[in-house]
Coordinates of N, CA and C in Angstrom, one line a residue:
M1 N 0.9 -1.2 0.0 CA 0.0 0.0 0.0 C 0.9 1.2 0.0
K2 N 0.7 2.1 -1.0 CA 1.5 3.3 -1.1 C 0.9 4.4 -0.2
K3 N 1.8 5.3 0.2 CA 1.4 6.5 1.0 C 0.8 7.5 0.0
L4 N -0.3 8.0 0.5 CA -1.0 9.0 -0.3 C -0.5 10.4 -0.1
T5 N -0.7 11.3 -1.1 CA -0.4 12.7 -1.0 C -1.5 13.3 -0.1
S6 N -1.3 14.5 0.4 CA -2.3 15.1 1.2 C -3.6 15.3 0.5
K7 N -3.6 15.7 -0.8 CA -4.8 15.9 -1.6 C -5.5 14.5 -1.8
E8 N -4.7 13.4 -2.0 CA -5.3 12.1 -2.2 C -6.0 11.7 -0.9
E9 N -5.3 11.9 0.2 CA -5.9 11.6 1.5 C -7.2 12.4 1.7
E10 N -7.2 13.6 1.3 CA -8.5 14.4 1.5 C -9.6 13.8 0.6
I11 N -9.3 13.3 -0.6 CA -10.3 12.7 -1.4 C -10.7 11.4 -0.8
M12 N -9.8 10.6 -0.3 CA -10.1 9.3 0.3 C -11.0 9.6 1.6
Q13 N -10.8 10.6 2.3 CA -11.6 10.9 3.5 C -13.1 11.1 3.0
I14 N -13.2 11.8 1.9 CA -14.5 12.0 1.3 C -15.2 10.7 0.9
L15 N -14.4 9.9 0.2 CA -14.9 8.6 -0.3 C -15.3 7.7 0.8
W16 N -14.5 7.7 1.9 CA -14.8 6.9 3.1 C -16.1 7.3 3.7
K17 N -16.3 8.6 3.7 CA -17.5 9.2 4.3 C -18.8 8.9 3.4
L18 N -18.6 9.1 2.1 CA -19.8 8.9 1.2 C -20.0 7.5 0.8
K19 N -19.0 6.7 0.8 CA -19.0 5.3 0.5 C -19.0 5.0 -1.0
R20 N -19.8 5.8 -1.8 CA -19.9 5.7 -3.3 C -20.1 7.2 -3.7
A21 N -19.4 7.6 -4.8 CA -19.6 8.9 -5.2 C -19.1 9.1 -6.7
F22 N -19.7 10.0 -7.4 CA -19.3 10.5 -8.7 C -18.3 11.6 -8.4
V23 N -17.5 12.0 -9.4 CA -16.6 13.1 -9.2 C -17.3 14.4 -8.7
K24 N -18.5 14.6 -9.3 CA -19.2 15.8 -8.9 C -19.6 15.8 -7.5
D25 N -19.9 14.6 -6.9 CA -20.2 14.5 -5.5 C -19.0 14.8 -4.6
I26 N -17.9 14.3 -5.0 CA -16.6 14.6 -4.3 C -16.4 16.1 -4.3
M27 N -16.5 16.7 -5.5 CA -16.3 18.1 -5.6 C -17.1 18.9 -4.6
E28 N -18.4 18.5 -4.5 CA -19.3 19.2 -3.6 C -18.8 19.2 -2.1
E29 N -18.1 18.1 -1.8 CA -17.6 18.0 -0.4 C -16.4 18.8 -0.1
I30 N -15.6 19.2 -1.1 CA -14.4 19.9 -0.9 C -14.7 21.4 -0.5
M31 N -14.3 21.8 0.6 CA -14.7 23.1 1.1 C -13.7 24.2 0.7
E32 N -12.4 23.9 0.7 CA -11.4 24.9 0.4 C -10.5 24.4 -0.7
D33 N -9.9 25.3 -1.5 CA -9.0 25.0 -2.5 C -9.6 23.9 -3.5
K34 N -10.8 24.2 -4.0 CA -11.4 23.3 -4.9 C -10.6 23.2 -6.2
P35 N -10.2 21.9 -6.5 CA -9.5 21.8 -7.8 C -10.4 21.9 -9.0
H36 N -9.9 22.0 -10.2 CA -10.7 22.0 -11.4 C -11.2 20.6 -11.5
Y37 N -12.4 20.4 -12.1 CA -13.1 19.1 -12.2 C -12.1 18.1 -12.8
N38 N -11.4 18.5 -13.9 CA -10.5 17.5 -14.6 C -9.4 17.1 -13.7
T39 N -8.9 18.0 -12.9 CA -7.8 17.7 -11.9 C -8.3 16.7 -10.9
L40 N -9.5 17.0 -10.4 CA -10.1 16.0 -9.4 C -10.3 14.7 -10.0
S41 N -10.8 14.6 -11.2 CA -11.0 13.4 -11.9 C -9.6 12.6 -12.0
T42 N -8.6 13.3 -12.4 CA -7.3 12.7 -12.5 C -6.8 12.1 -11.1
I43 N -7.0 12.9 -10.1 CA -6.6 12.4 -8.7 C -7.4 11.1 -8.4
V44 N -8.6 11.1 -8.7 CA -9.4 9.9 -8.4 C -8.9 8.7 -9.2
R45 N -8.6 8.9 -10.5 CA -8.1 7.8 -11.3 C -6.7 7.4 -10.8
K46 N -5.9 8.3 -10.3 CA -4.6 7.9 -9.7 C -4.9 7.0 -8.4
L47 N -5.9 7.4 -7.6 CA -6.3 6.6 -6.5 C -6.7 5.2 -6.9
E48 N -7.3 5.1 -8.1 CA -7.7 3.8 -8.6 C -6.5 3.0 -9.0
D49 N -5.5 3.7 -9.7 CA -4.3 3.1 -10.1 C -3.5 2.5 -9.0
K50 N -3.5 3.3 -7.8 CA -2.8 2.9 -6.6 C -3.5 1.8 -5.9
G51 N -4.7 1.4 -6.3 CA -5.5 0.3 -5.7 C -6.3 0.7 -4.5
F52 N -6.6 2.0 -4.3 CA -7.4 2.5 -3.2 C -8.9 2.6 -3.5
V53 N -9.2 2.8 -4.8 CA -10.6 2.9 -5.2 C -10.9 2.0 -6.4
D54 N -12.1 1.7 -6.6 CA -12.6 1.1 -7.9 C -13.8 1.9 -8.3
H55 N -14.3 1.5 -9.5 CA -15.5 2.2 -10.0 C -16.5 1.3 -10.6
K56 N -17.7 1.8 -10.7 CA -18.8 1.1 -11.5 C -19.1 2.1 -12.6
S57 N -19.2 1.6 -13.8 CA -19.4 2.5 -15.0 C -20.9 2.6 -15.2
Y58 N -21.3 3.8 -15.5 CA -22.7 4.1 -16.0 C -22.6 4.9 -17.2
G59 N -22.5 4.2 -18.4 CA -22.2 4.9 -19.6 C -20.9 5.5 -19.6
N60 N -20.8 6.9 -19.8 CA -19.5 7.6 -19.8 C -19.1 8.1 -18.5
T61 N -19.9 7.8 -17.5 CA -19.5 8.3 -16.1 C -19.2 7.2 -15.2
H62 N -18.5 7.5 -14.1 CA -18.0 6.4 -13.2 C -18.4 6.8 -11.8
Q63 N -18.9 5.8 -11.0 CA -19.1 6.0 -9.6 C -18.0 5.3 -8.9
Y64 N -17.3 6.0 -8.0 CA -16.1 5.5 -7.4 C -16.5 5.1 -5.9
F65 N -15.7 4.1 -5.5 CA -15.9 3.6 -4.1 C -14.6 3.1 -3.6
P66 N -14.4 3.2 -2.3 CA -13.1 2.8 -1.7 C -13.0 1.3 -1.6
I67 N -11.8 0.7 -1.9 CA -11.6 -0.7 -1.7 C -10.5 -0.9 -0.6
V68 N -9.9 0.2 -0.1 CA -9.1 0.1 1.1 C -9.8 0.8 2.2
S69 N -10.0 0.2 3.3 CA -10.8 0.8 4.4 C -9.9 1.8 5.1
K70 N -10.6 2.8 5.7 CA -10.0 3.8 6.5 C -9.1 3.2 7.6
E71 N -9.7 2.2 8.2 CA -9.0 1.5 9.3 C -7.7 0.9 8.8
A72 N -7.7 0.2 7.7 CA -6.5 -0.4 7.2 C -5.4 0.6 6.8
Y73 N -5.8 1.7 6.2 CA -4.9 2.8 5.9 C -4.3 3.4 7.2
R74 N -5.2 3.7 8.1 CA -4.7 4.3 9.4 C -3.8 3.4 10.1
K75 N -4.1 2.1 10.2 CA -3.2 1.2 10.9 C -1.8 1.1 10.3
K76 N -1.8 1.1 8.9 CA -0.5 1.0 8.3 C 0.4 2.3 8.5
Y77 N -0.2 3.4 8.4 CA 0.5 4.7 8.4 C 0.7 5.2 9.8
V78 N -0.1 4.9 10.7 CA 0.1 5.3 12.1 C 1.3 4.4 12.6
T79 N 1.2 3.2 12.3 CA 2.3 2.3 12.7 C 3.7 2.7 12.1
K80 N 3.6 3.1 10.9 CA 4.9 3.6 10.2 C 5.4 4.9 10.8
T81 N 4.4 5.8 11.2 CA 4.8 7.0 11.8 C 5.5 6.8 13.2
I82 N 4.9 5.9 13.9 CA 5.4 5.5 15.2 C 6.8 4.9 15.1
E83 N 7.0 4.1 14.1 CA 8.3 3.5 13.8 C 9.3 4.6 13.4
D84 N 8.9 5.5 12.5 CA 9.9 6.5 12.0 C 10.2 7.6 12.9
Y85 N 9.2 8.1 13.7 CA 9.3 9.3 14.5 C 9.3 9.1 16.0
F86 N 9.0 8.0 16.4 CA 8.9 7.8 17.9 C 9.6 6.5 18.3
N87 N 10.6 6.1 17.5 CA 11.5 5.0 17.9 C 10.7 3.7 18.2
N88 N 9.6 3.5 17.4 CA 8.8 2.4 17.6 C 8.2 2.2 19.0
S89 N 8.0 3.4 19.6 CA 7.5 3.4 21.0 C 6.2 4.2 21.1
Y90 N 5.2 3.4 21.5 CA 3.9 4.1 21.8 C 4.0 5.0 23.0
Q91 N 4.8 4.7 23.9 CA 5.0 5.5 25.1 C 5.6 6.9 24.7
N92 N 6.6 6.8 23.7 CA 7.2 8.1 23.2 C 6.1 8.9 22.5
L93 N 5.2 8.3 21.8 CA 4.1 9.0 21.1 C 3.2 9.7 22.1
V94 N 2.8 9.0 23.1 CA 1.9 9.5 24.2 C 2.6 10.7 24.9
T95 N 3.9 10.5 25.2 CA 4.7 11.5 25.9 C 4.7 12.7 25.0
F96 N 5.0 12.6 23.7 CA 5.0 13.7 22.8 C 3.7 14.5 22.9
F97 N 2.6 13.8 22.8 CA 1.3 14.5 22.8 C 1.1 15.2 24.2
A98 N 1.5 14.6 25.3 CA 1.3 15.2 26.6 C 2.2 16.4 26.7
K99 N 3.4 16.4 26.2 CA 4.3 17.5 26.3 C 3.8 18.7 25.4
E100 N 3.2 18.3 24.3 CA 2.6 19.3 23.4 C 1.3 19.9 23.8
D101 N 0.8 19.4 25.0 CA -0.5 19.8 25.5 C -1.7 19.4 24.6
K102 N -1.5 18.3 23.9 CA -2.5 17.8 23.0 C -3.4 16.7 23.7
I103 N -2.9 16.3 24.9 CA -3.7 15.4 25.7 C -3.4 15.7 27.2
S104 N -4.5 15.7 28.0 CA -4.3 16.1 29.4 C -4.1 14.9 30.2
I105 N -3.7 15.1 31.5 CA -3.6 14.0 32.4 C -4.9 13.4 32.7
E106 N -6.0 14.2 32.7 CA -7.3 13.6 32.9 C -7.7 12.7 31.8
E107 N -7.4 13.1 30.6 CA -7.7 12.2 29.4 C -6.8 10.9 29.4
L108 N -5.6 11.0 29.9 CA -4.7 9.9 30.0 C -5.3 8.9 31.0
K109 N -5.8 9.5 32.1 CA -6.4 8.6 33.2 C -7.7 7.9 32.7
E110 N -8.5 8.7 31.9 CA -9.7 8.1 31.3 C -9.3 6.9 30.3
I111 N -8.2 7.1 29.6 CA -7.8 6.0 28.7 C -7.3 4.8 29.5
I112 N -6.6 5.0 30.5 CA -6.2 3.9 31.4 C -7.4 3.2 32.0
D113 N -8.3 4.0 32.5 CA -9.5 3.4 33.1 C -10.3 2.6 32.0
Q114 N -10.4 3.1 30.8 CA -11.1 2.3 29.8 C -10.4 1.0 29.4
L115 N -9.1 1.1 29.3 CA -8.3 -0.1 29.0 C -8.4 -1.1 30.1
E116 N -8.4 -0.7 31.4 CA -8.6 -1.6 32.5 C -10.0 -2.3 32.5
K117 N -11.0 -1.5 32.1 CA -12.3 -2.1 31.9 C -12.4 -3.1 30.8
D118 N -11.7 -2.8 29.7 CA -11.8 -3.7 28.6 C -11.0 -5.0 28.8
N119 N -10.1 -5.0 29.7 CA -9.3 -6.2 30.0 C -9.8 -6.9 31.2

C-alpha cells in the first residue's frame, strides 16, 4: 500500500464518508482549494491506479468507491509514523502529545480506566 499525498488523503476521506460517489459528489464535499473538475478526476483515477478505489461505470460516467478501508490505511501509516518518528515506542508517542498539551492528564487517566475495563 502506497502512501497517499495530502490531496489524495483528502479525497479518500470524502470517499470513506460517502461510500460511493461520482466526481461531482466529491467536488461538492471539498470546502477549500477546490481543484478543477478534470484535476479532481485525475486524482481519483490515480487513487484507482494505486489500488485505493474502484469504480462502476454508468455509460460515460463512473461512480467510485473505496476498496481500502480507512482502518487499514490508518493502521499502516500510524504504525509507520510511530516507527519512523517515535523510535517504535507508543510511550514516546503519548509522551510527545502530553508535552505538546494535546492530551491532558485527565484524558490519559480516562484512557487507562477504559483499558482496564476492557481487559
